[in-house]
Amino acid sequence: MAYSQDVRSAARRHLRAAQILQGHVGAGDQPGCRAVAGYLFGLAGELAVKELMRLSGMRPLPPSERHDDPFFAHFPVLKTMLSTANGRRAGELRELSEDPRLFQNWDVAMRYAPTKDIDANWVATWEESAERLIERMETV
């Protein structure tokens, strides 16, 4: 089944879910919920960046070129791909690609990692990054 896309709403939804998970308190909930929240903060940030890309005039590549398409990339590869961004907001996108703090230590592979590998300080930083990116997305 093909799903329609609403990247802006999805970014907000992932951020809210991550915030709820991060703050969830109960027997056995932490640090597991915090680790999952960290993953969702990264997805929220990626979605905000992809909305900024769309607003810049960038468009997804054909399915045969998906491997080279930043619309299908995850951090940190997404940041690398933004270094050659073009369009109305290219400077802003390139600036994001050069920010070494932006989702540092975040990787989609973390979904397979044991909870102990996900540092709580990283999660807090990822939350700040996701909030900042969504705020940027909302002001466009």
Coordinates of N, CA and C in Angstrom, one line a residue:
M1 N 0.8 -1.2 0.0 CA 0.0 0.0 0.0 C 0.9 1.3 0.0
A2 N 0.6 2.2 -0.8 CA 1.3 3.4 -0.9 C 0.6 4.4 0.1
Y3 N 1.4 5.1 0.8 CA 0.9 6.1 1.7 C 1.2 7.5 1.2
S4 N 0.3 8.4 1.4 CA 0.5 9.8 1.0 C 1.5 10.4 2.0
Q5 N 2.1 11.6 1.7 CA 3.1 12.1 2.6 C 2.7 13.5 3.1
D6 N 2.9 13.7 4.4 CA 2.7 15.0 5.0 C 3.9 15.1 6.0
V7 N 5.1 15.5 5.5 CA 6.3 15.5 6.2 C 6.3 16.5 7.4
R8 N 5.6 17.6 7.2 CA 5.6 18.6 8.2 C 4.8 18.1 9.4
S9 N 3.7 17.5 9.2 CA 2.9 16.9 10.3 C 3.6 15.7 10.9
A10 N 4.3 14.9 10.1 CA 5.0 13.7 10.6 C 6.1 14.2 11.5
A11 N 6.8 15.3 11.2 CA 7.9 15.8 12.0 C 7.4 16.2 13.4
R12 N 6.2 16.9 13.4 CA 5.6 17.3 14.7 C 5.2 16.1 15.5
R13 N 4.6 15.1 14.8 CA 4.1 13.9 15.5 C 5.2 13.1 16.1
H14 N 6.3 12.9 15.4 CA 7.5 12.2 15.9 C 8.1 12.9 17.1
L15 N 8.2 14.3 17.0 CA 8.7 15.0 18.1 C 7.9 14.9 19.4
R16 N 6.6 15.0 19.2 CA 5.7 14.8 20.4 C 5.7 13.5 21.0
A17 N 5.8 12.4 20.1 CA 5.9 11.0 20.6 C 7.2 10.9 21.4
A18 N 8.3 11.4 20.9 CA 9.6 11.3 21.5 C 9.5 12.0 22.9
Q19 N 8.9 13.2 22.9 CA 8.9 13.9 24.2 C 8.1 13.1 25.3
I20 N 7.0 12.5 24.8 CA 6.2 11.7 25.8 C 7.0 10.5 26.3
L21 N 7.6 9.8 25.3 CA 8.4 8.6 25.8 C 9.6 9.0 26.7
Q22 N 10.2 10.1 26.4 CA 11.4 10.6 27.2 C 11.0 10.9 28.6
G23 N 9.8 11.4 28.8 CA 9.3 11.8 30.1 C 8.5 10.7 30.8
H24 N 8.3 9.6 30.1 CA 7.5 8.5 30.7 C 8.2 7.9 31.9
V25 N 7.4 7.9 33.0 CA 8.0 7.4 34.3 C 7.1 6.2 34.7
G26 N 7.8 5.1 35.0 CA 7.1 3.9 35.5 C 8.2 2.8 35.7
A27 N 7.8 1.8 36.4 CA 8.7 0.7 36.7 C 9.2 0.1 35.3
G28 N 10.5 0.1 35.2 CA 11.1 -0.5 34.0 C 11.0 0.3 32.7
D29 N 10.5 1.5 32.8 CA 10.4 2.3 31.6 C 11.7 3.0 31.1
Q30 N 12.5 3.4 32.1 CA 13.7 4.1 31.7 C 14.9 3.2 32.0
P31 N 15.9 3.2 31.2 CA 16.2 4.1 30.2 C 15.7 3.7 28.8
G32 N 14.9 2.6 28.7 CA 14.4 2.1 27.4 C 13.6 3.1 26.7
C33 N 12.7 3.7 27.3 CA 11.8 4.7 26.6 C 12.6 5.9 26.2
R34 N 13.6 6.3 27.0 CA 14.5 7.4 26.6 C 15.3 7.1 25.3
A35 N 15.7 5.8 25.2 CA 16.5 5.4 24.0 C 15.6 5.5 22.8
V36 N 14.4 5.0 22.9 CA 13.5 5.1 21.8 C 13.1 6.5 21.4
A37 N 13.0 7.3 22.5 CA 12.8 8.8 22.2 C 13.9 9.4 21.4
G38 N 15.1 9.0 21.7 CA 16.3 9.5 21.0 C 16.2 9.2 19.5
Y39 N 15.8 8.0 19.2 CA 15.6 7.5 17.8 C 14.5 8.4 17.2
L40 N 13.4 8.6 17.8 CA 12.3 9.4 17.3 C 12.7 10.9 17.1
F41 N 13.5 11.4 18.0 CA 14.0 12.8 17.9 C 14.8 12.9 16.6
G42 N 15.6 11.9 16.3 CA 16.3 11.9 15.0 C 15.4 11.9 13.8
L43 N 14.4 11.1 13.9 CA 13.5 11.0 12.7 C 12.7 12.3 12.6
A44 N 12.3 12.9 13.7 CA 11.7 14.2 13.6 C 12.6 15.3 13.0
G45 N 13.8 15.3 13.4 CA 14.8 16.2 12.8 C 15.0 16.0 11.3
E46 N 15.1 14.7 10.9 CA 15.2 14.4 9.5 C 14.0 14.9 8.7
L47 N 12.9 14.7 9.3 CA 11.6 15.1 8.6 C 11.6 16.6 8.4
A48 N 12.0 17.4 9.5 CA 12.0 18.8 9.4 C 13.0 19.3 8.3
V49 N 14.2 18.6 8.2 CA 15.2 19.0 7.2 C 14.6 18.7 5.8
K50 N 13.9 17.6 5.7 CA 13.3 17.2 4.4 C 12.2 18.2 4.0
E51 N 11.5 18.7 4.9 CA 10.5 19.7 4.6 C 11.2 21.0 4.2
L52 N 12.3 21.4 4.8 CA 13.1 22.5 4.4 C 13.7 22.3 3.0
M53 N 14.1 21.1 2.7 CA 14.6 20.8 1.4 C 13.5 21.0 0.3
R54 N 12.3 20.5 0.7 CA 11.1 20.7 -0.3 C 10.8 22.2 -0.4
L55 N 10.8 22.9 0.7 CA 10.5 24.4 0.6 C 11.6 25.1 -0.2
S56 N 12.8 24.5 -0.3 CA 13.9 25.1 -1.0 C 13.8 24.9 -2.5
G57 N 12.8 24.0 -2.9 CA 12.6 23.7 -4.3 C 13.2 22.3 -4.7
M58 N 13.9 21.7 -3.8 CA 14.4 20.3 -4.1 C 13.2 19.3 -4.2
R59 N 13.4 18.3 -5.0 CA 12.4 17.3 -5.2 C 13.1 15.9 -5.2
P60 N 12.3 14.9 -4.7 CA 12.9 13.6 -4.7 C 13.3 13.1 -6.1
L61 N 14.3 12.3 -6.1 CA 14.8 11.7 -7.4 C 13.9 10.5 -7.8
P62 N 14.0 10.1 -9.0 CA 13.2 8.9 -9.4 C 13.6 7.7 -8.6
P63 N 12.7 6.7 -8.4 CA 13.0 5.5 -7.6 C 14.3 4.8 -7.9
S64 N 14.7 4.8 -9.2 CA 15.9 4.2 -9.6 C 17.2 4.9 -9.0
E65 N 17.0 6.1 -8.6 CA 18.1 6.9 -8.0 C 18.0 7.1 -6.5
R66 N 17.2 6.3 -5.9 CA 16.9 6.5 -4.5 C 18.2 6.4 -3.6
H67 N 19.1 5.6 -4.0 CA 20.4 5.5 -3.2 C 21.1 6.9 -3.1
D68 N 20.9 7.7 -4.1 CA 21.6 9.0 -4.1 C 20.6 10.2 -3.7
D69 N 19.5 9.8 -3.2 CA 18.4 10.8 -3.0 C 18.4 11.2 -1.5
P70 N 18.7 12.5 -1.2 CA 18.7 12.9 0.2 C 17.3 12.8 0.9
F71 N 16.2 12.7 0.1 CA 14.9 12.5 0.6 C 14.7 11.1 1.2
F72 N 15.6 10.2 0.9 CA 15.6 8.9 1.5 C 16.8 8.6 2.4
A73 N 17.6 9.6 2.7 CA 18.8 9.4 3.5 C 18.5 9.7 5.0
H74 N 19.3 9.1 5.8 CA 19.2 9.4 7.3 C 20.5 10.1 7.7
F75 N 20.4 10.7 8.9 CA 21.6 11.3 9.5 C 22.6 10.1 9.8
P76 N 23.8 10.2 9.6 CA 24.6 11.4 9.3 C 24.8 11.6 7.7
V77 N 24.4 10.6 6.9 CA 24.5 10.7 5.5 C 23.7 11.9 4.9
L78 N 22.5 12.1 5.5 CA 21.7 13.2 5.0 C 22.5 14.5 5.2
K79 N 23.2 14.7 6.3 CA 24.0 16.0 6.4 C 25.0 16.1 5.3
T80 N 25.7 15.0 5.0 CA 26.7 15.0 4.0 C 26.1 15.4 2.6
M81 N 24.9 14.9 2.4 CA 24.3 15.2 1.1 C 23.8 16.6 1.0
L82 N 23.5 17.2 2.1 CA 23.1 18.6 2.1 C 24.2 19.6 1.7
S83 N 25.5 19.1 1.8 CA 26.6 20.0 1.5 C 26.6 20.5 0.1
T84 N 25.8 19.8 -0.8 CA 25.7 20.3 -2.2 C 24.3 20.7 -2.5
A85 N 23.5 21.1 -1.5 CA 22.1 21.5 -1.7 C 22.0 22.7 -2.7
N86 N 20.9 22.8 -3.4 CA 20.7 23.9 -4.2 C 19.2 24.4 -4.0
G87 N 18.9 25.5 -4.5 CA 17.5 26.0 -4.4 C 17.5 27.3 -3.5
R88 N 16.3 27.7 -3.2 CA 16.1 29.0 -2.5 C 16.8 29.0 -1.1
R89 N 16.8 27.9 -0.4 CA 17.3 27.8 1.0 C 18.6 27.0 1.0
A90 N 19.3 27.0 -0.1 CA 20.6 26.2 -0.2 C 21.6 26.6 0.9
G91 N 21.7 27.8 1.1 CA 22.7 28.3 2.2 C 22.3 27.8 3.5
E92 N 21.1 27.8 3.9 CA 20.6 27.3 5.2 C 20.8 25.8 5.3
L93 N 20.5 25.1 4.2 CA 20.7 23.6 4.2 C 22.2 23.3 4.3
R94 N 23.1 24.0 3.6 CA 24.5 23.8 3.7 C 25.0 24.1 5.1
E95 N 24.4 25.1 5.7 CA 24.8 25.4 7.1 C 24.5 24.3 8.0
L96 N 23.3 23.7 7.9 CA 23.0 22.5 8.7 C 24.0 21.4 8.5
S97 N 24.4 21.2 7.2 CA 25.3 20.1 6.9 C 26.7 20.3 7.6
E98 N 27.0 21.5 7.9 CA 28.3 21.9 8.5 C 28.3 21.9 10.0
D99 N 27.1 21.8 10.6 CA 27.0 21.9 12.1 C 27.4 20.5 12.7
P100 N 28.6 20.4 13.3 CA 29.1 19.1 13.8 C 28.2 18.6 15.0
R101 N 27.5 19.5 15.7 CA 26.7 19.1 16.8 C 25.3 18.5 16.4
L102 N 24.9 18.9 15.2 CA 23.5 18.5 14.8 C 23.5 17.0 14.7
F103 N 22.8 16.4 15.6 CA 22.5 14.9 15.7 C 23.8 14.1 15.7
Q104 N 24.8 14.7 16.4 CA 26.1 14.0 16.6 C 25.8 12.7 17.3
N105 N 26.4 11.6 16.9 CA 26.2 10.2 17.5 C 24.9 9.6 17.1
W106 N 24.0 10.2 16.4 CA 22.7 9.6 16.0 C 22.9 8.9 14.7
D107 N 22.4 7.7 14.6 CA 22.4 6.9 13.4 C 21.2 6.0 13.4
V108 N 20.6 5.8 12.3 CA 19.5 4.9 12.2 C 19.7 3.5 12.7
A109 N 21.0 3.1 12.7 CA 21.3 1.8 13.2 C 21.1 1.6 14.7
M110 N 20.9 2.7 15.4 CA 20.7 2.7 16.8 C 19.5 1.9 17.2
R111 N 18.6 1.7 16.2 CA 17.3 1.0 16.5 C 17.6 -0.5 16.9
Y112 N 18.8 -0.9 16.6 CA 19.2 -2.3 16.9 C 20.1 -2.4 18.1
A113 N 20.5 -1.2 18.6 CA 21.5 -1.2 19.7 C 20.9 -1.5 21.1
P114 N 21.7 -2.0 22.0 CA 21.1 -2.2 23.3 C 21.0 -0.8 24.0
T115 N 20.0 -0.7 24.8 CA 19.7 0.6 25.5 C 20.9 1.2 26.1
K116 N 21.8 0.4 26.7 CA 22.9 1.0 27.4 C 23.9 1.8 26.4
D117 N 23.8 1.6 25.1 CA 24.6 2.3 24.2 C 24.1 3.7 23.9
I118 N 22.9 4.0 24.3 CA 22.3 5.3 24.0 C 22.4 6.2 25.2
D119 N 23.4 7.2 25.1 CA 23.7 8.1 26.2 C 22.6 9.1 26.4
A120 N 22.1 9.2 27.7 CA 21.1 10.2 28.0 C 21.4 11.6 27.6
N121 N 22.7 12.0 27.7 CA 23.1 13.3 27.3 C 22.9 13.5 25.8
W122 N 23.1 12.5 25.0 CA 22.9 12.6 23.6 C 21.4 12.8 23.3
V123 N 20.6 12.1 24.0 CA 19.1 12.2 23.8 C 18.7 13.6 24.0
A124 N 19.2 14.2 25.1 CA 18.8 15.6 25.4 C 19.2 16.5 24.3
T125 N 20.4 16.3 23.8 CA 20.9 17.1 22.7 C 20.1 16.9 21.4
W126 N 19.7 15.7 21.1 CA 18.9 15.4 20.0 C 17.5 16.0 20.1
E127 N 17.0 16.1 21.3 CA 15.7 16.7 21.5 C 15.8 18.2 21.1
E128 N 16.9 18.9 21.6 CA 17.1 20.3 21.3 C 17.2 20.5 19.8
S129 N 18.0 19.6 19.2 CA 18.2 19.7 17.7 C 16.9 19.6 17.0
A130 N 16.1 18.6 17.3 CA 14.8 18.4 16.7 C 13.9 19.6 16.9
E131 N 13.8 20.1 18.1 CA 13.0 21.2 18.3 C 13.4 22.4 17.5
R132 N 14.7 22.6 17.4 CA 15.3 23.8 16.7 C 14.9 23.6 15.2
L133 N 15.1 22.4 14.6 CA 14.8 22.2 13.2 C 13.3 22.4 12.9
I134 N 12.5 21.9 13.8 CA 11.0 22.0 13.6 C 10.6 23.5 13.7
E135 N 11.2 24.2 14.6 CA 10.9 25.6 14.7 C 11.3 26.3 13.4
R136 N 12.5 26.0 12.8 CA 12.9 26.5 11.6 C 11.9 26.2 10.5
M137 N 11.4 24.9 10.5 CA 10.5 24.5 9.5 C 9.2 25.3 9.6
E138 N 8.8 25.6 10.8 CA 7.5 26.2 11.1 C 7.5 27.7 10.7
T139 N 8.7 28.3 10.7 CA 8.8 29.7 10.4 C 8.9 30.0 8.9
V140 N 8.8 29.0 8.1 CA 9.0 29.2 6.7 C 7.6 29.5 6.1

